[in-house]
mmCIF file of the C-alpha atoms, coordinates in Angstrom:
data_MODEL
# 
_entry.id   MODEL 
# 
loop_
_atom_site.group_PDB 
_atom_site.id 
_atom_site.type_symbol 
_atom_site.label_atom_id 
_atom_site.label_alt_id 
_atom_site.label_comp_id 
_atom_site.label_asym_id 
_atom_site.label_entity_id 
_atom_site.label_seq_id 
_atom_site.pdbx_PDB_ins_code 
_atom_site.Cartn_x 
_atom_site.Cartn_y 
_atom_site.Cartn_z 
_atom_site.occupancy 
_atom_site.B_iso_or_equiv 
_atom_site.pdbx_formal_charge 
_atom_site.auth_seq_id 
_atom_site.auth_comp_id 
_atom_site.auth_asym_id 
_atom_site.auth_atom_id 
_atom_site.pdbx_PDB_model_num 
ATOM 1   C CA . MET A 1 1   ? 100.313 -17.909 -16.273 1.00 0.00 ? 1   MET A CA 1 
ATOM 2   C CA . LYS A 1 2   ? 103.191 -20.188 -17.081 1.00 0.00 ? 2   LYS A CA 1 
ATOM 3   C CA . THR A 1 3   ? 106.794 -19.861 -18.932 1.00 0.00 ? 3   THR A CA 1 
ATOM 4   C CA . VAL A 1 4   ? 107.742 -22.579 -21.700 1.00 0.00 ? 4   VAL A CA 1 
ATOM 5   C CA . SER A 1 5   ? 111.382 -22.431 -22.910 1.00 0.00 ? 5   SER A CA 1 
ATOM 6   C CA . ARG A 1 6   ? 113.485 -24.568 -25.900 1.00 0.00 ? 6   ARG A CA 1 
ATOM 7   C CA . VAL A 1 7   ? 116.282 -24.113 -27.464 1.00 0.00 ? 7   VAL A CA 1 
ATOM 8   C CA . TYR A 1 8   ? 116.773 -24.887 -30.890 1.00 0.00 ? 8   TYR A CA 1 
ATOM 9   C CA . ASP A 1 9   ? 119.861 -25.634 -33.053 1.00 0.00 ? 9   ASP A CA 1 
ATOM 10  C CA . SER A 1 10  ? 118.392 -24.536 -36.086 1.00 0.00 ? 10  SER A CA 1 
ATOM 11  C CA . TYR A 1 11  ? 115.908 -21.210 -37.111 1.00 0.00 ? 11  TYR A CA 1 
ATOM 12  C CA . ALA A 1 12  ? 113.676 -24.409 -39.174 1.00 0.00 ? 12  ALA A CA 1 
ATOM 13  C CA . GLN A 1 13  ? 112.895 -26.105 -35.635 1.00 0.00 ? 13  GLN A CA 1 
ATOM 14  C CA . ALA A 1 14  ? 112.120 -22.686 -34.058 1.00 0.00 ? 14  ALA A CA 1 
ATOM 15  C CA . ASN A 1 15  ? 110.382 -21.499 -36.764 1.00 0.00 ? 15  ASN A CA 1 
ATOM 16  C CA . ALA A 1 16  ? 108.133 -24.508 -36.814 1.00 0.00 ? 16  ALA A CA 1 
ATOM 17  C CA . ALA A 1 17  ? 107.261 -24.410 -33.081 1.00 0.00 ? 17  ALA A CA 1 
ATOM 18  C CA . VAL A 1 18  ? 106.126 -20.779 -32.962 1.00 0.00 ? 18  VAL A CA 1 
ATOM 19  C CA . ASN A 1 19  ? 103.804 -21.347 -36.190 1.00 0.00 ? 19  ASN A CA 1 
ATOM 20  C CA . ALA A 1 20  ? 102.828 -24.487 -34.376 1.00 0.00 ? 20  ALA A CA 1 
ATOM 21  C CA . LEU A 1 21  ? 102.148 -22.450 -30.464 1.00 0.00 ? 21  LEU A CA 1 
ATOM 22  C CA . GLU A 1 22  ? 100.304 -20.191 -32.912 1.00 0.00 ? 22  GLU A CA 1 
ATOM 23  C CA . ARG A 1 23  ? 98.308  -21.986 -34.569 1.00 0.00 ? 23  ARG A CA 1 
ATOM 24  C CA . ALA A 1 24  ? 96.990  -23.997 -31.344 1.00 0.00 ? 24  ALA A CA 1 
ATOM 25  C CA . GLY A 1 25  ? 95.729  -20.135 -30.272 1.00 0.00 ? 25  GLY A CA 1 
ATOM 26  C CA . ILE A 1 26  ? 98.811  -19.329 -28.218 1.00 0.00 ? 26  ILE A CA 1 
ATOM 27  C CA . PRO A 1 27  ? 98.398  -15.298 -29.127 1.00 0.00 ? 27  PRO A CA 1 
ATOM 28  C CA . ALA A 1 28  ? 101.682 -13.608 -30.678 1.00 0.00 ? 28  ALA A CA 1 
ATOM 29  C CA . ARG A 1 29  ? 101.736 -11.397 -28.080 1.00 0.00 ? 29  ARG A CA 1 
ATOM 30  C CA . ASP A 1 30  ? 103.141 -14.666 -26.200 1.00 0.00 ? 30  ASP A CA 1 
ATOM 31  C CA . ILE A 1 31  ? 105.211 -15.612 -27.810 1.00 0.00 ? 31  ILE A CA 1 
ATOM 32  C CA . SER A 1 32  ? 109.190 -14.692 -27.989 1.00 0.00 ? 32  SER A CA 1 
ATOM 33  C CA . LEU A 1 33  ? 112.082 -15.712 -30.274 1.00 0.00 ? 33  LEU A CA 1 
ATOM 34  C CA . VAL A 1 34  ? 115.575 -15.107 -29.872 1.00 0.00 ? 34  VAL A CA 1 
ATOM 35  C CA . ALA A 1 35  ? 118.331 -15.875 -32.739 1.00 0.00 ? 35  ALA A CA 1 
ATOM 36  C CA . ASN A 1 36  ? 121.968 -16.023 -33.340 1.00 0.00 ? 36  ASN A CA 1 
ATOM 37  C CA . LYS A 1 37  ? 122.623 -12.784 -36.219 1.00 0.00 ? 37  LYS A CA 1 
ATOM 38  C CA . TYR A 1 38  ? 124.149 -15.243 -38.097 1.00 0.00 ? 38  TYR A CA 1 
ATOM 39  C CA . VAL A 1 39  ? 120.880 -16.967 -38.761 1.00 0.00 ? 39  VAL A CA 1 
ATOM 40  C CA . SER A 1 40  ? 120.366 -13.876 -41.247 1.00 0.00 ? 40  SER A CA 1 
ATOM 41  C CA . ALA A 1 41  ? 122.847 -12.931 -43.851 1.00 0.00 ? 41  ALA A CA 1 
ATOM 42  C CA . LYS A 1 42  ? 121.256 -9.672  -43.788 1.00 0.00 ? 42  LYS A CA 1 
ATOM 43  C CA . TYR A 1 43  ? 122.013 -9.093  -40.069 1.00 0.00 ? 43  TYR A CA 1 
ATOM 44  C CA . ALA A 1 44  ? 125.482 -11.262 -40.052 1.00 0.00 ? 44  ALA A CA 1 
ATOM 45  C CA . ASP A 1 45  ? 127.876 -8.473  -40.008 1.00 0.00 ? 45  ASP A CA 1 
ATOM 46  C CA . VAL A 1 46  ? 126.572 -6.311  -38.466 1.00 0.00 ? 46  VAL A CA 1 
ATOM 47  C CA . ASP A 1 47  ? 128.375 -6.095  -34.928 1.00 0.00 ? 47  ASP A CA 1 
ATOM 48  C CA . ASP A 1 48  ? 126.953 -2.691  -33.377 1.00 0.00 ? 48  ASP A CA 1 
ATOM 49  C CA . VAL A 1 49  ? 123.217 -1.363  -33.491 1.00 0.00 ? 49  VAL A CA 1 
ATOM 50  C CA . SER A 1 50  ? 122.204 1.437   -32.897 1.00 0.00 ? 50  SER A CA 1 
ATOM 51  C CA . ASP A 1 51  ? 119.993 3.639   -30.699 1.00 0.00 ? 51  ASP A CA 1 
ATOM 52  C CA . ALA A 1 52  ? 116.896 3.872   -33.886 1.00 0.00 ? 52  ALA A CA 1 
ATOM 53  C CA . ALA A 1 53  ? 117.330 -0.040  -34.596 1.00 0.00 ? 53  ALA A CA 1 
ATOM 54  C CA . LYS A 1 54  ? 117.336 -1.155  -31.087 1.00 0.00 ? 54  LYS A CA 1 
ATOM 55  C CA . GLY A 1 55  ? 114.096 -2.815  -30.185 1.00 0.00 ? 55  GLY A CA 1 
ATOM 56  C CA . ALA A 1 56  ? 113.058 -2.661  -34.423 1.00 0.00 ? 56  ALA A CA 1 
ATOM 57  C CA . GLY A 1 57  ? 111.829 -5.992  -33.596 1.00 0.00 ? 57  GLY A CA 1 
ATOM 58  C CA . VAL A 1 58  ? 110.874 -6.568  -30.177 1.00 0.00 ? 58  VAL A CA 1 
ATOM 59  C CA . GLY A 1 59  ? 107.621 -5.321  -30.086 1.00 0.00 ? 59  GLY A CA 1 
ATOM 60  C CA . GLY A 1 60  ? 105.798 -5.143  -34.083 1.00 0.00 ? 60  GLY A CA 1 
ATOM 61  C CA . ALA A 1 61  ? 104.260 -8.109  -33.451 1.00 0.00 ? 61  ALA A CA 1 
ATOM 62  C CA . VAL A 1 62  ? 102.360 -7.851  -30.198 1.00 0.00 ? 62  VAL A CA 1 
ATOM 63  C CA . GLY A 1 63  ? 99.648  -8.066  -31.062 1.00 0.00 ? 63  GLY A CA 1 
ATOM 64  C CA . GLY A 1 64  ? 99.437  -7.700  -34.477 1.00 0.00 ? 64  GLY A CA 1 
ATOM 65  C CA . ALA A 1 65  ? 97.454  -10.784 -37.440 1.00 0.00 ? 65  ALA A CA 1 
ATOM 66  C CA . ALA A 1 66  ? 100.566 -11.362 -38.793 1.00 0.00 ? 66  ALA A CA 1 
ATOM 67  C CA . GLY A 1 67  ? 101.762 -13.640 -35.968 1.00 0.00 ? 67  GLY A CA 1 
ATOM 68  C CA . LEU A 1 68  ? 105.194 -12.699 -34.225 1.00 0.00 ? 68  LEU A CA 1 
ATOM 69  C CA . LEU A 1 69  ? 107.999 -14.030 -37.243 1.00 0.00 ? 69  LEU A CA 1 
ATOM 70  C CA . ALA A 1 70  ? 106.616 -11.139 -39.057 1.00 0.00 ? 70  ALA A CA 1 
ATOM 71  C CA . GLY A 1 71  ? 108.025 -8.725  -36.433 1.00 0.00 ? 71  GLY A CA 1 
ATOM 72  C CA . LEU A 1 72  ? 111.761 -9.813  -35.956 1.00 0.00 ? 72  LEU A CA 1 
ATOM 73  C CA . GLY A 1 73  ? 114.450 -7.599  -35.941 1.00 0.00 ? 73  GLY A CA 1 
ATOM 74  C CA . LEU A 1 74  ? 118.135 -6.717  -35.185 1.00 0.00 ? 74  LEU A CA 1 
ATOM 75  C CA . ILE A 1 75  ? 118.071 -6.002  -31.165 1.00 0.00 ? 75  ILE A CA 1 
ATOM 76  C CA . ALA A 1 76  ? 120.772 -5.447  -28.726 1.00 0.00 ? 76  ALA A CA 1 
ATOM 77  C CA . ILE A 1 77  ? 120.707 -8.216  -25.635 1.00 0.00 ? 77  ILE A CA 1 
ATOM 78  C CA . PRO A 1 78  ? 122.768 -7.790  -22.780 1.00 0.00 ? 78  PRO A CA 1 
ATOM 79  C CA . GLY A 1 79  ? 125.549 -10.448 -22.979 1.00 0.00 ? 79  GLY A CA 1 
ATOM 80  C CA . LEU A 1 80  ? 124.534 -11.464 -26.355 1.00 0.00 ? 80  LEU A CA 1 
ATOM 81  C CA . GLY A 1 81  ? 124.677 -8.346  -28.547 1.00 0.00 ? 81  GLY A CA 1 
ATOM 82  C CA . PRO A 1 82  ? 122.961 -8.256  -31.696 1.00 0.00 ? 82  PRO A CA 1 
ATOM 83  C CA . VAL A 1 83  ? 120.534 -10.869 -31.834 1.00 0.00 ? 83  VAL A CA 1 
ATOM 84  C CA . VAL A 1 84  ? 117.408 -10.917 -34.180 1.00 0.00 ? 84  VAL A CA 1 
ATOM 85  C CA . ALA A 1 85  ? 114.602 -11.125 -31.870 1.00 0.00 ? 85  ALA A CA 1 
ATOM 86  C CA . ALA A 1 86  ? 110.513 -10.628 -30.977 1.00 0.00 ? 86  ALA A CA 1 
ATOM 87  C CA . GLY A 1 87  ? 108.156 -10.342 -28.519 1.00 0.00 ? 87  GLY A CA 1 
ATOM 88  C CA . TRP A 1 88  ? 107.950 -10.118 -24.579 1.00 0.00 ? 88  TRP A CA 1 
ATOM 89  C CA . LEU A 1 89  ? 111.021 -11.668 -23.668 1.00 0.00 ? 89  LEU A CA 1 
ATOM 90  C CA . ALA A 1 90  ? 113.690 -9.561  -25.981 1.00 0.00 ? 90  ALA A CA 1 
ATOM 91  C CA . ALA A 1 91  ? 111.768 -6.354  -24.658 1.00 0.00 ? 91  ALA A CA 1 
ATOM 92  C CA . THR A 1 92  ? 112.133 -7.858  -21.127 1.00 0.00 ? 92  THR A CA 1 
ATOM 93  C CA . ALA A 1 93  ? 115.903 -8.901  -22.015 1.00 0.00 ? 93  ALA A CA 1 
ATOM 94  C CA . VAL A 1 94  ? 116.226 -5.207  -23.311 1.00 0.00 ? 94  VAL A CA 1 
ATOM 95  C CA . GLY A 1 95  ? 114.988 -3.506  -20.590 1.00 0.00 ? 95  GLY A CA 1 
ATOM 96  C CA . ALA A 1 96  ? 116.714 -6.039  -18.132 1.00 0.00 ? 96  ALA A CA 1 
ATOM 97  C CA . ALA A 1 97  ? 120.278 -4.639  -17.641 1.00 0.00 ? 97  ALA A CA 1 
ATOM 98  C CA . ALA A 1 98  ? 118.189 -1.786  -15.734 1.00 0.00 ? 98  ALA A CA 1 
ATOM 99  C CA . GLY A 1 99  ? 115.833 -4.037  -13.978 1.00 0.00 ? 99  GLY A CA 1 
ATOM 100 C CA . ALA A 1 100 ? 117.262 -7.709  -13.443 1.00 0.00 ? 100 ALA A CA 1 
ATOM 101 C CA . ALA A 1 101 ? 120.049 -8.797  -10.774 1.00 0.00 ? 101 ALA A CA 1 
ATOM 102 C CA . THR A 1 102 ? 121.786 -11.424 -13.621 1.00 0.00 ? 102 THR A CA 1 
ATOM 103 C CA . GLY A 1 103 ? 120.519 -9.275  -16.881 1.00 0.00 ? 103 GLY A CA 1 
ATOM 104 C CA . GLY A 1 104 ? 119.915 -10.325 -20.515 1.00 0.00 ? 104 GLY A CA 1 
ATOM 105 C CA . VAL A 1 105 ? 118.247 -13.237 -21.607 1.00 0.00 ? 105 VAL A CA 1 
ATOM 106 C CA . ALA A 1 106 ? 119.504 -15.409 -18.368 1.00 0.00 ? 106 ALA A CA 1 
ATOM 107 C CA . GLY A 1 107 ? 117.889 -12.631 -16.063 1.00 0.00 ? 107 GLY A CA 1 
ATOM 108 C CA . ALA A 1 108 ? 114.644 -12.609 -18.374 1.00 0.00 ? 108 ALA A CA 1 
ATOM 109 C CA . LEU A 1 109 ? 114.018 -16.462 -18.323 1.00 0.00 ? 109 LEU A CA 1 
ATOM 110 C CA . ILE A 1 110 ? 115.205 -15.958 -14.120 1.00 0.00 ? 110 ILE A CA 1 
ATOM 111 C CA . ASP A 1 111 ? 112.938 -12.887 -14.291 1.00 0.00 ? 111 ASP A CA 1 
ATOM 112 C CA . ALA A 1 112 ? 109.980 -15.563 -15.138 1.00 0.00 ? 112 ALA A CA 1 
ATOM 113 C CA . GLY A 1 113 ? 110.246 -18.380 -13.688 1.00 0.00 ? 113 GLY A CA 1 
ATOM 114 C CA . GLU A 1 114 ? 112.903 -20.352 -15.557 1.00 0.00 ? 114 GLU A CA 1 
ATOM 115 C CA . ASP A 1 115 ? 115.315 -22.793 -13.905 1.00 0.00 ? 115 ASP A CA 1 
ATOM 116 C CA . ARG A 1 116 ? 118.637 -20.800 -13.994 1.00 0.00 ? 116 ARG A CA 1 
ATOM 117 C CA . LEU A 1 117 ? 120.827 -24.038 -15.185 1.00 0.00 ? 117 LEU A CA 1 
ATOM 118 C CA . HIS A 1 118 ? 118.102 -24.108 -18.193 1.00 0.00 ? 118 HIS A CA 1 
ATOM 119 C CA . ALA A 1 119 ? 118.332 -19.962 -18.362 1.00 0.00 ? 119 ALA A CA 1 
ATOM 120 C CA . ASP A 1 120 ? 122.290 -20.053 -18.624 1.00 0.00 ? 120 ASP A CA 1 
ATOM 121 C CA . VAL A 1 121 ? 122.836 -22.675 -21.108 1.00 0.00 ? 121 VAL A CA 1 
ATOM 122 C CA . TYR A 1 122 ? 119.409 -21.298 -23.011 1.00 0.00 ? 122 TYR A CA 1 
ATOM 123 C CA . SER A 1 123 ? 121.700 -17.927 -23.444 1.00 0.00 ? 123 SER A CA 1 
ATOM 124 C CA . GLU A 1 124 ? 124.667 -19.999 -24.377 1.00 0.00 ? 124 GLU A CA 1 
ATOM 125 C CA . ALA A 1 125 ? 122.835 -21.904 -27.278 1.00 0.00 ? 125 ALA A CA 1 
ATOM 126 C CA . VAL A 1 126 ? 122.004 -18.643 -28.351 1.00 0.00 ? 126 VAL A CA 1 
ATOM 127 C CA . ARG A 1 127 ? 125.496 -16.758 -28.329 1.00 0.00 ? 127 ARG A CA 1 
ATOM 128 C CA . ARG A 1 128 ? 126.351 -20.372 -29.763 1.00 0.00 ? 128 ARG A CA 1 
ATOM 129 C CA . GLY A 1 129 ? 123.603 -19.871 -32.976 1.00 0.00 ? 129 GLY A CA 1 
ATOM 130 C CA . GLY A 1 130 ? 120.973 -21.581 -31.384 1.00 0.00 ? 130 GLY A CA 1 
ATOM 131 C CA . THR A 1 131 ? 117.058 -19.840 -31.309 1.00 0.00 ? 131 THR A CA 1 
ATOM 132 C CA . LEU A 1 132 ? 115.153 -19.694 -28.547 1.00 0.00 ? 132 LEU A CA 1 
ATOM 133 C CA . VAL A 1 133 ? 111.315 -19.748 -28.088 1.00 0.00 ? 133 VAL A CA 1 
ATOM 134 C CA . THR A 1 134 ? 109.265 -18.499 -25.896 1.00 0.00 ? 134 THR A CA 1 
ATOM 135 C CA . ALA A 1 135 ? 105.642 -18.715 -24.756 1.00 0.00 ? 135 ALA A CA 1 
ATOM 136 C CA . ARG A 1 136 ? 103.549 -17.506 -21.551 1.00 0.00 ? 136 ARG A CA 1 
ATOM 137 C CA . VAL A 1 137 ? 100.334 -19.911 -21.083 1.00 0.00 ? 137 VAL A CA 1 
ATOM 138 C CA . PRO A 1 138 ? 97.538  -20.014 -18.703 1.00 0.00 ? 138 PRO A CA 1 
ATOM 139 C CA . ASP A 1 139 ? 98.769  -23.122 -16.124 1.00 0.00 ? 139 ASP A CA 1 
ATOM 140 C CA . ALA A 1 140 ? 95.538  -25.661 -17.589 1.00 0.00 ? 140 ALA A CA 1 
ATOM 141 C CA . GLU A 1 141 ? 98.089  -24.963 -21.299 1.00 0.00 ? 141 GLU A CA 1 
ATOM 142 C CA . VAL A 1 142 ? 101.657 -25.634 -19.925 1.00 0.00 ? 142 VAL A CA 1 
ATOM 143 C CA . SER A 1 143 ? 101.533 -29.392 -21.084 1.00 0.00 ? 143 SER A CA 1 
ATOM 144 C CA . ARG A 1 144 ? 99.773  -28.282 -24.549 1.00 0.00 ? 144 ARG A CA 1 
ATOM 145 C CA . ALA A 1 145 ? 102.664 -26.004 -24.893 1.00 0.00 ? 145 ALA A CA 1 
ATOM 146 C CA . GLU A 1 146 ? 105.158 -28.513 -23.426 1.00 0.00 ? 146 GLU A CA 1 
ATOM 147 C CA . ALA A 1 147 ? 104.333 -31.064 -25.953 1.00 0.00 ? 147 ALA A CA 1 
ATOM 148 C CA . ILE A 1 148 ? 103.763 -28.574 -28.996 1.00 0.00 ? 148 ILE A CA 1 
ATOM 149 C CA . LEU A 1 149 ? 107.575 -27.277 -28.754 1.00 0.00 ? 149 LEU A CA 1 
ATOM 150 C CA . ALA A 1 150 ? 108.702 -30.551 -28.018 1.00 0.00 ? 150 ALA A CA 1 
ATOM 151 C CA . GLY A 1 151 ? 108.217 -32.328 -31.530 1.00 0.00 ? 151 GLY A CA 1 
ATOM 152 C CA . TYR A 1 152 ? 110.526 -29.915 -32.831 1.00 0.00 ? 152 TYR A CA 1 
ATOM 153 C CA . LYS A 1 153 ? 113.465 -31.540 -31.435 1.00 0.00 ? 153 LYS A CA 1 
ATOM 154 C CA . PRO A 1 154 ? 114.531 -28.762 -28.994 1.00 0.00 ? 154 PRO A CA 1 
ATOM 155 C CA . VAL A 1 155 ? 117.764 -29.214 -27.113 1.00 0.00 ? 155 VAL A CA 1 
ATOM 156 C CA . ASP A 1 156 ? 118.057 -31.005 -24.365 1.00 0.00 ? 156 ASP A CA 1 
ATOM 157 C CA . PRO A 1 157 ? 119.275 -28.307 -21.260 1.00 0.00 ? 157 PRO A CA 1 
ATOM 158 C CA . VAL A 1 158 ? 120.722 -31.173 -18.834 1.00 0.00 ? 158 VAL A CA 1 
ATOM 159 C CA . LEU A 1 159 ? 122.894 -32.656 -22.156 1.00 0.00 ? 159 LEU A CA 1 
ATOM 160 C CA . ARG A 1 160 ? 123.953 -29.576 -23.811 1.00 0.00 ? 160 ARG A CA 1 
ATOM 161 C CA . ASP A 1 161 ? 125.523 -28.455 -20.506 1.00 0.00 ? 161 ASP A CA 1 
ATOM 162 C CA . ALA A 1 162 ? 127.578 -31.264 -19.915 1.00 0.00 ? 162 ALA A CA 1 
ATOM 163 C CA . GLU A 1 163 ? 128.886 -30.901 -23.180 1.00 0.00 ? 163 GLU A CA 1 
ATOM 164 C CA . TYR A 1 164 ? 129.688 -27.294 -22.384 1.00 0.00 ? 164 TYR A CA 1 
ATOM 165 C CA . ARG A 1 165 ? 131.587 -28.745 -19.275 1.00 0.00 ? 165 ARG A CA 1 
ATOM 166 C CA . LYS A 1 166 ? 133.563 -30.622 -21.346 1.00 0.00 ? 166 LYS A CA 1 
ATOM 167 C CA . GLU A 1 167 ? 134.838 -27.596 -23.017 1.00 0.00 ? 167 GLU A CA 1 
ATOM 168 C CA . GLY A 1 168 ? 135.366 -26.026 -19.539 1.00 0.00 ? 168 GLY A CA 1 
ATOM 169 C CA . TRP A 1 169 ? 132.496 -24.381 -19.576 1.00 0.00 ? 169 TRP A CA 1 
ATOM 170 C CA . ARG A 1 170 ? 130.512 -23.393 -16.100 1.00 0.00 ? 170 ARG A CA 1 
ATOM 171 C CA . SER A 1 171 ? 127.409 -20.893 -16.843 1.00 0.00 ? 171 SER A CA 1 
ATOM 172 C CA . PHE A 1 172 ? 126.432 -18.759 -19.145 1.00 0.00 ? 172 PHE A CA 1 
ATOM 173 C CA . ASP A 1 173 ? 129.143 -15.154 -18.875 1.00 0.00 ? 173 ASP A CA 1 
ATOM 174 C CA . PRO A 1 174 ? 127.348 -12.283 -20.372 1.00 0.00 ? 174 PRO A CA 1 
ATOM 175 C CA . LYS A 1 175 ? 131.370 -10.589 -20.880 1.00 0.00 ? 175 LYS A CA 1 
ATOM 176 C CA . ALA A 1 176 ? 132.238 -13.562 -23.155 1.00 0.00 ? 176 ALA A CA 1 
ATOM 177 C CA . PRO A 1 177 ? 133.888 -12.334 -26.591 1.00 0.00 ? 177 PRO A CA 1 
ATOM 178 C CA . PRO A 1 178 ? 131.122 -12.870 -29.859 1.00 0.00 ? 178 PRO A CA 1 
ATOM 179 C CA . TYR A 1 179 ? 131.240 -16.267 -31.115 1.00 0.00 ? 179 TYR A CA 1 
ATOM 180 C CA . ARG A 1 180 ? 131.910 -16.713 -34.864 1.00 0.00 ? 180 ARG A CA 1 
ATOM 181 C CA . PRO A 1 181 ? 130.705 -19.941 -36.178 1.00 0.00 ? 181 PRO A CA 1 
ATOM 182 C CA . SER A 1 182 ? 132.204 -21.721 -38.813 1.00 0.00 ? 182 SER A CA 1 
ATOM 183 C CA . GLN A 1 183 ? 130.492 -21.863 -42.480 1.00 0.00 ? 183 GLN A CA 1 
ATOM 184 C CA . ALA A 1 184 ? 128.360 -25.201 -41.857 1.00 0.00 ? 184 ALA A CA 1 
ATOM 185 C CA . GLU A 1 185 ? 127.054 -23.363 -38.497 1.00 0.00 ? 185 GLU A CA 1 
ATOM 186 C CA . VAL A 1 186 ? 125.381 -20.646 -40.343 1.00 0.00 ? 186 VAL A CA 1 
ATOM 187 C CA . ASP A 1 187 ? 124.547 -22.640 -43.298 1.00 0.00 ? 187 ASP A CA 1 
ATOM 188 C CA . ARG A 1 188 ? 122.542 -25.258 -40.277 1.00 0.00 ? 188 ARG A CA 1 
ATOM 189 C CA . MET A 1 189 ? 121.642 -21.498 -38.232 1.00 0.00 ? 189 MET A CA 1 
ATOM 190 C CA . ARG A 1 190 ? 120.001 -20.473 -41.599 1.00 0.00 ? 190 ARG A CA 1 
ATOM 191 C CA . ALA A 1 191 ? 117.963 -23.228 -42.704 1.00 0.00 ? 191 ALA A CA 1 
ATOM 192 C CA . ASN A 1 192 ? 114.298 -21.799 -43.386 1.00 0.00 ? 192 ASN A CA 1 
ATOM 193 C CA . TRP A 1 193 ? 115.301 -18.413 -42.630 1.00 0.00 ? 193 TRP A CA 1 
ATOM 194 C CA . PRO A 1 194 ? 113.021 -16.374 -44.661 1.00 0.00 ? 194 PRO A CA 1 
ATOM 195 C CA . SER A 1 195 ? 114.211 -14.029 -47.860 1.00 0.00 ? 195 SER A CA 1 
# 
């Protein structure tokens, strides 16, 4: 099994990518989505995730017939704080604080075989409002999964890294202050969010 990951600037792109992966026969249990909490008006003002709410969306869709997106919920991930998420990567990222050296989403991506630069850029992109989609696929299906994800205009991690570095960014910092998007950014992030 290989891990294929892409990050999108809007939830709409990520939503479409997840649906396309599921239509292609990739089981929901092998797909993950991690989004900035601002994609949902319901979660935008949450700054602390109670122990009762932690993991609410992480395992909900695993093995479920309704698909991954039906299991979205609010969880706390080290380095990102409250995020809207579902799937195996989110569950790994929540537990990564105890196991992975890097922790959080970056640590979970690195543990799954993702390049460190991409893991850092993807984590920073989620912190700044993006939505990460990750799929575990058999080696023979990697090209097909990559083509599906590419069809929804993901962020180019090399270009995004260069943009971030122009601002003084060096790598994902789990201790960075919470990101507060503008209303225009919130509107972009929420595109196609279910009511």
